[in-house]
Structures are given as C-alpha cells and as structure tokens.
C-alpha cells in the first residue's frame, strides 16, 4: 500500500479527538521511536500529518489506538498496553488493518 492509499483509508475512518500511537514488535513489546527504521519513520510522519496523538495519557472509552507492528522480535522492554489497557474492561472495534512498507498498521476504537 502506498502513502496515498494510507491517507485515503485514514480519511474513511473519520477523526477522533483522543488518539494514541503505539509501536510494537511482533511479540508485543513496545518499541521506542529511536529503534525504528526509515520505512517506519515515514509511516509515523504520515500518521502524524493527519492525526494528533496524545502522549503518555490514559486510554479511555471511545479513544482510537493506532498500533504499528514492526517485523522484529525482541525480549527487552515493556509489553504493549500493560498499563494503558490492562485494567480497562472493554471491547475494541477494528477500523483499519493494513500493510505499509513491511510494517502493519491497525487502528481500533475502544468501546
């Protein structure tokens, strides 16, 4: 999928006031932006040009989660969503699931 198709997909889901961006390995370990490659940098820049993300804030009902999964496995670090969603009893609606330059982007909304 190219950047125009990603933007079109993002436009199709509409906008949300509270959005969170997470980058994780295949086995669910959170990655820091310092650990990412050029393809992932371009995906993050593309997302940040269309969407305002909340950093270090608790995930609430109706929030959107932008989850980028990178094709690496790492054992060092914290598991995704341990603190943010661990105690939240909810379901999620998957809004987008796509591949961009070898990385997976899933966008879901907490219900």
JSON list of C-alpha atoms in Angstrom, two decimals, residues 38 74 78 97 111:
[
{"chain": "A", "resi": 38, "resn": "UNK", "atom": "CA", "xyz": [13.24, 4.66, 7.67]},
{"chain": "A", "resi": 74, "resn": "UNK", "atom": "CA", "xyz": [12.60, -8.52, 20.97]},
{"chain": "A", "resi": 78, "resn": "UNK", "atom": "CA", "xyz": [7.56, -3.49, 28.31]},
{"chain": "A", "resi": 97, "resn": "UNK", "atom": "CA", "xyz": [-5.77, -3.13, 9.22]},
{"chain": "A", "resi": 111, "resn": "UNK", "atom": "CA", "xyz": [-15.80, 0.58, 23.21]}
]
